[in-house]
XYZ file of C-alpha atoms in Angstrom:
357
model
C 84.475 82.885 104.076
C 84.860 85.359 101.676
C 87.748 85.377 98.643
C 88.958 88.486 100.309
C 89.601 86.560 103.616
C 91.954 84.358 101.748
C 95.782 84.890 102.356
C 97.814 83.595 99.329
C 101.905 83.186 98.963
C 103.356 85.733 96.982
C 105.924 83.439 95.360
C 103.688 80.671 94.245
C 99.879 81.924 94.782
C 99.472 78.926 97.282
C 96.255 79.492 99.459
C 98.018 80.154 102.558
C 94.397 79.673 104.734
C 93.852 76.591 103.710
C 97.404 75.115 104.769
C 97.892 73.105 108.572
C 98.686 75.346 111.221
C 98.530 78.195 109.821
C 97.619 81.627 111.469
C 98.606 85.156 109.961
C 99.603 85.888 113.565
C 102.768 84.099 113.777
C 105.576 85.795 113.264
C 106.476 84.014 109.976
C 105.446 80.896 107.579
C 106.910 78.277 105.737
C 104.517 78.253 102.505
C 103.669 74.468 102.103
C 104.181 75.291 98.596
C 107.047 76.271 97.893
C 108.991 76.487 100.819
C 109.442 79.889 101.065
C 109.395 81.417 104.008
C 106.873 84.556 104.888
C 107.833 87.100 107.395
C 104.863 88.634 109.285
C 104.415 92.255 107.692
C 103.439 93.364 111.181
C 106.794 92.312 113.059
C 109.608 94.544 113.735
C 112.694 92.638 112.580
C 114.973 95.820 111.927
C 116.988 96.424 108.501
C 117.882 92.292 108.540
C 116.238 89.215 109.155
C 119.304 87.102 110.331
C 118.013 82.791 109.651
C 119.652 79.920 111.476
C 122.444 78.739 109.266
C 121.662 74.859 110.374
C 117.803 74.483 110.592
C 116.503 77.795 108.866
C 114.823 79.177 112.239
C 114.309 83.185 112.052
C 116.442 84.354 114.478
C 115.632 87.932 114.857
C 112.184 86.531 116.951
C 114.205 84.041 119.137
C 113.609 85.863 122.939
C 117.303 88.054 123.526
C 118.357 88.133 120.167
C 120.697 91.287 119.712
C 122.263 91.343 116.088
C 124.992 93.785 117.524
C 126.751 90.392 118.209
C 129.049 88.410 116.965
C 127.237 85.462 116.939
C 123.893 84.181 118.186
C 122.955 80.207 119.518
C 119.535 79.788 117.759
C 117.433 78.495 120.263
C 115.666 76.011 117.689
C 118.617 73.307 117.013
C 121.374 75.396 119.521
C 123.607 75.688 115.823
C 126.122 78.991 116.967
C 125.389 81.347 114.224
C 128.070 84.221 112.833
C 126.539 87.048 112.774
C 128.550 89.283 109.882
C 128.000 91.343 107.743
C 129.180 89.254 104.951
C 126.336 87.100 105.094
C 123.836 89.432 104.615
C 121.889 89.253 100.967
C 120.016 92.410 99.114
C 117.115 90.059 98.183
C 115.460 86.843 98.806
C 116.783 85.854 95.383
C 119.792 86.422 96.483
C 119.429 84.251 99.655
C 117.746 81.594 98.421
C 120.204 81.103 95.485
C 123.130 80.882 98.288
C 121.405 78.680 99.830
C 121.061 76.276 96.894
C 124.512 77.617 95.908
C 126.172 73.500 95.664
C 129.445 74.914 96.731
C 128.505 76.893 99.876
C 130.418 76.672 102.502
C 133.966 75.523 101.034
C 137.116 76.473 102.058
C 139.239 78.706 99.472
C 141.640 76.285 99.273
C 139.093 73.514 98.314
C 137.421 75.733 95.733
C 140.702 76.714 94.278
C 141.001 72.913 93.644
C 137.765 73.157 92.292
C 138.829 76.152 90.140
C 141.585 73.882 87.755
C 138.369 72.007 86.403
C 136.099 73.348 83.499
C 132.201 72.825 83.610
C 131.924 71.463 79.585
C 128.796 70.179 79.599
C 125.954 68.180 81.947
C 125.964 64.286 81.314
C 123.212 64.084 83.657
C 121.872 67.449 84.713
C 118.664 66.197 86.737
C 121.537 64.046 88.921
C 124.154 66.993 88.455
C 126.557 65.339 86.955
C 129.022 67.114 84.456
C 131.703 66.264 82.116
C 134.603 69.084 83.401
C 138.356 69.141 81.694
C 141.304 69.776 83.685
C 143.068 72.731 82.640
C 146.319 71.800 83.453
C 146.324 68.856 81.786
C 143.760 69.070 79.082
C 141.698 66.117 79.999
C 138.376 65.054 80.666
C 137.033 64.213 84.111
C 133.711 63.880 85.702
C 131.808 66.128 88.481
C 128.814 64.956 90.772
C 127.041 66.486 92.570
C 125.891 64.016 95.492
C 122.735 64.622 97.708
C 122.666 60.717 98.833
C 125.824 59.201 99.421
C 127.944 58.009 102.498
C 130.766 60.150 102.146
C 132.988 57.194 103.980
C 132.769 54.536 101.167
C 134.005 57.503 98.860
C 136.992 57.916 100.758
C 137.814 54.512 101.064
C 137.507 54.117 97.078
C 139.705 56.908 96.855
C 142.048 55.330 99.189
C 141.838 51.773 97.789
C 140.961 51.963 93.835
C 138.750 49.195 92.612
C 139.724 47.637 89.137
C 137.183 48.499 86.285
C 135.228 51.126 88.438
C 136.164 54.990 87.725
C 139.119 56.424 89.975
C 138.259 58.671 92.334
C 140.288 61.758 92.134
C 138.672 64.533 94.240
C 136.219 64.834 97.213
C 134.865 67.954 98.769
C 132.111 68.222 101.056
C 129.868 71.454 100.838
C 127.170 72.643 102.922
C 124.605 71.131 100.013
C 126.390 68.564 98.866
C 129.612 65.975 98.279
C 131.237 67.039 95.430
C 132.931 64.004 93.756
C 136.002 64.615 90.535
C 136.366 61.433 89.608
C 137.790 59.635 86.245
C 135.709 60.100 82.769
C 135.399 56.658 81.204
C 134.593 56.672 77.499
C 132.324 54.385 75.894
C 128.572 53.242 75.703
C 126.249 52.497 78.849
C 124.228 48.565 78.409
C 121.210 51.541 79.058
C 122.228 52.714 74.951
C 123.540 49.474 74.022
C 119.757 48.182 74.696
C 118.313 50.688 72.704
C 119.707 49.398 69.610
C 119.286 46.071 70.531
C 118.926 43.152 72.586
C 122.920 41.607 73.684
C 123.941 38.027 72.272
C 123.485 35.718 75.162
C 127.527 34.755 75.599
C 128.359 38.582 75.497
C 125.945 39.066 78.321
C 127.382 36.096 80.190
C 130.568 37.869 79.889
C 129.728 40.971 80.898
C 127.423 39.918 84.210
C 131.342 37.869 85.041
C 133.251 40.849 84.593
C 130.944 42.969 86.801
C 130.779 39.886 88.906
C 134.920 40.704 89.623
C 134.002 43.956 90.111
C 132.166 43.177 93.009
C 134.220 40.922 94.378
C 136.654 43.074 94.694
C 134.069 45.245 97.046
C 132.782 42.513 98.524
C 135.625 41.078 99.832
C 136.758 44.441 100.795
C 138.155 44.537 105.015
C 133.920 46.078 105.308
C 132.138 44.729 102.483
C 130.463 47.289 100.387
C 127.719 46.444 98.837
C 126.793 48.411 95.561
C 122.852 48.580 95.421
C 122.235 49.959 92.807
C 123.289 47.590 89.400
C 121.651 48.360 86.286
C 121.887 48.884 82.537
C 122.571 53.051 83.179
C 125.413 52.014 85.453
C 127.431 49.871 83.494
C 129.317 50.823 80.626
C 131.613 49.068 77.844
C 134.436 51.712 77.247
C 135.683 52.295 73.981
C 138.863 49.318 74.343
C 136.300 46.916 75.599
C 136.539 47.148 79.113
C 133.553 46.700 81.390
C 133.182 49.651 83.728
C 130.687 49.692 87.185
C 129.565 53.308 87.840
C 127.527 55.166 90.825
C 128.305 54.516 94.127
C 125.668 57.180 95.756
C 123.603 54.409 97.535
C 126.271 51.733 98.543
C 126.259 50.722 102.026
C 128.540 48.737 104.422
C 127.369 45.664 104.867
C 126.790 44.905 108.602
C 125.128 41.274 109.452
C 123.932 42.460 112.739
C 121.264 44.878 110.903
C 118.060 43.674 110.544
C 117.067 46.375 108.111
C 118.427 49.247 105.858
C 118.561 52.479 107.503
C 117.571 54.438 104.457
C 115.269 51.550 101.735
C 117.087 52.841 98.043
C 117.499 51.374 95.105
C 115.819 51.221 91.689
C 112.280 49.177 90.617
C 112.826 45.847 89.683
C 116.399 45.825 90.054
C 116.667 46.522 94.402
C 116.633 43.086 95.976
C 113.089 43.065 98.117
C 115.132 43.282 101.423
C 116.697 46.909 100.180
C 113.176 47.874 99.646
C 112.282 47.030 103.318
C 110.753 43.807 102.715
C 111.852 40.576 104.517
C 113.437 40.632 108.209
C 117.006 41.640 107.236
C 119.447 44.697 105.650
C 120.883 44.000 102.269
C 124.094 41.724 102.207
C 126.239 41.039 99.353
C 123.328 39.233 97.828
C 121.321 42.295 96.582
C 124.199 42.617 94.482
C 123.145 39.075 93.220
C 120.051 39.726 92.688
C 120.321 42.901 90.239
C 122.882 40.931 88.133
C 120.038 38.222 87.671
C 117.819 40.970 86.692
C 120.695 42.611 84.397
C 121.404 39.265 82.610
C 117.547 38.853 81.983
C 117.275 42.214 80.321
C 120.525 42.188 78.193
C 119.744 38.922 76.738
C 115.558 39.802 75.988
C 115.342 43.328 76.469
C 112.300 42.665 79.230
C 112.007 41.809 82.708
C 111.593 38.477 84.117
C 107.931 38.943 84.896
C 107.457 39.669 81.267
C 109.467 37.511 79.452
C 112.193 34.678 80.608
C 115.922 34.360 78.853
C 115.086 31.112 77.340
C 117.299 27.566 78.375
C 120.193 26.901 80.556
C 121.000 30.509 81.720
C 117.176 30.834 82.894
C 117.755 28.465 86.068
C 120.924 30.497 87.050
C 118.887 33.794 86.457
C 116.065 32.630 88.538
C 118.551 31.209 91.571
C 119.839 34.636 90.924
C 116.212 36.760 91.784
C 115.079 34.475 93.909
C 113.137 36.373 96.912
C 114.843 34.128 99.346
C 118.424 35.959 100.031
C 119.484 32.528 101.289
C 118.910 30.531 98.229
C 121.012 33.502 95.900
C 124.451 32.505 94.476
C 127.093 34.330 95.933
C 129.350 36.218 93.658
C 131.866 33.799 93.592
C 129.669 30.644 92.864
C 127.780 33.027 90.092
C 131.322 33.074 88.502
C 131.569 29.264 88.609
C 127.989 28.875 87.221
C 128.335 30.879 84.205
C 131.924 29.714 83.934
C 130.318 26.423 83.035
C 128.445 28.066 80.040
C 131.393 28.856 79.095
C 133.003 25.934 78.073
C 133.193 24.719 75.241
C 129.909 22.529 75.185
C 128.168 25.164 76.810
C 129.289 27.860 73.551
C 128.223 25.369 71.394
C 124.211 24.858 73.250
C 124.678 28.922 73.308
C 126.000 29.057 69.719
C 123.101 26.432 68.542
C 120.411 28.298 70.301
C 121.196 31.855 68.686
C 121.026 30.056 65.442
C 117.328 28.769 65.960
């Protein structure tokens, strides 16, 4: 074969011939590139190539397509298509940037809510999350973006507020995303705290107890939620003190009759094994348990377990903590009593000695 008998994409110069299933006589191609989609130069579409709204499908090939309609049933995913004029673009651009567009498909009235907050600046722009002020009221909130989430746990926070997590003050579902307003809590994350240093052994007893409340509050909820996802990034000390949980985008329900997670999420060396698909059951309450033992072990020596163990006492409750057995994990509530023992008075004093050598 001959360079000339090559067909490349003309977005991203991907060799088209060499990709599965391809053949330059259908009447158009996903490039495995990029994604784009190719239209067969040789088919007779008219002016406007009209695409599924749901799956993507080109409708203009589907067998008794007639854009003089008002709408169309692709025969690909049966999605009823509106066939206006109002969704027609000049470009591909222009199409592909609606489509990516995180506020397509909102009502007016939701994106006039929208409309009374103020993109300021991108706290996390790779997660699309933004700091936004309220113009009514001057003050700062915060704006995510969500491509995983279960929209249902959101509600419910915003229903039932959970003490020392961030309020929940908005939640719009677009065609690309959920679109979360929720409070802006001020402070440092343990992610920057750790970057300056490693945290004195009774402050990070007191904050794994104080996120330990925080959970108990979801754990105990009528369907326990179960967070998933604990970890330096997601905590954060706010500027009176307070200990704040953040990031709800993977929480589940917890549902004993599951004997695995539908969707395996979570982040290295914090997920419990089970979240991770290992082991014969779905994540319980426990995960939780075990990313607080892995927390605890990082605030107090900056390292993982594996490479280095919080020295003394606190070890044993860290490693009943991570232990791959869900069984043999502390609950919440007995992870309280544990470290509440520390916390005595004899306990500051082995803690107090110990800092001192």
């Amino acid at each position: 074969m001959t360079s000339e008998q090559y067909e490349f994409c003309p977005r991203c110069d991907a060799n088209l011939t060499f990709q599965k299933g391809y053949d330059n006589t259908l009447p158009y191609w996903i490039c495995r590139g990029c994604g784009e989609m190719l239209i067969n130069p040789e088919l007779d579409t008219g002016d406007v190539m009209w695409f599924c709204d749901d799956c993507g499908a080109l409708l203009n090939v589907q067998e008794g397509f007639d854009e003089g309609r008002d709408e169309w049933k692709c025969t690909e995913c049966g999605h009823v298509n509106e066939l206006s004029d109002k969704d027609v673009y000049e470009s591909d651009d222009e199409y592909q940037a609606e489509m990516g567009n995180p506020y397509r498909g909102l009502s007016d009235e939701e994106m006039l809510s929208l409309s009374m907050y103020r993109d300021e600046d991108f706290l996390d722009e790779d997660k699309g999350i933004i700091l936004v002020r309220n113009m009514e009221s001057g003050k700062p909130f915060v704006k995510k973006l969500l491509t995983t989430y279960d929209k249902s746990i959101y509600m419910y926070l915003m229903e039932h507020p959970v003490l020392h997590m961030p309020r929940i003050i908005g939640i719009h579902e677009s065609s690309n995303c959920l679109i979360v307003i929720e409070e802006y809590i001020e402070g440092k994350t343990l992610s920057e705290m750790l970057e300056e240093a490693v945290i004195p052994e009774h402050q990070a007893i007191d904050i794994t107890k104080r996120i330990c409340k925080v959970l108990l509050q979801l754990h105990t909820s009528e369907t326990p939620i179960i967070h998933r996802d604990i970890k330096p990034s997601n905590v954060i000390l706010s500027s009176d003190g307070q200990v704040y949980l953040l990031d709800m985008n993977v929480a589940k329900w917890y549902d004993p009759g599951k004997i695995d997670d539908t969707r395996h999420m979570g982040t290295r060396y914090y997920a419990a094994p089970e979240q991770m698909g290992y082991g014969m059951k779905a994540s319980s309450p426990k995960a939780d348990v075990y990313a607080l033992g892995m927390l605890l072990n990082v605030m107090i020596t900056g390292e993982y377990p594996k490479v280095r163990k919080a020295p003394g006492e606190i070890w044993d409750i860290i490693e009943k903590c991570i232990s791959l057995d869900e069984e043999k994990r502390f609950t919440v509530e007995e992870l309280i009593r544990e470290l509440d023992k520390l916390d005595k008075p004899d306990g500051l004093k082995r803690l107090e000695r110990k800092e001192r050598d």
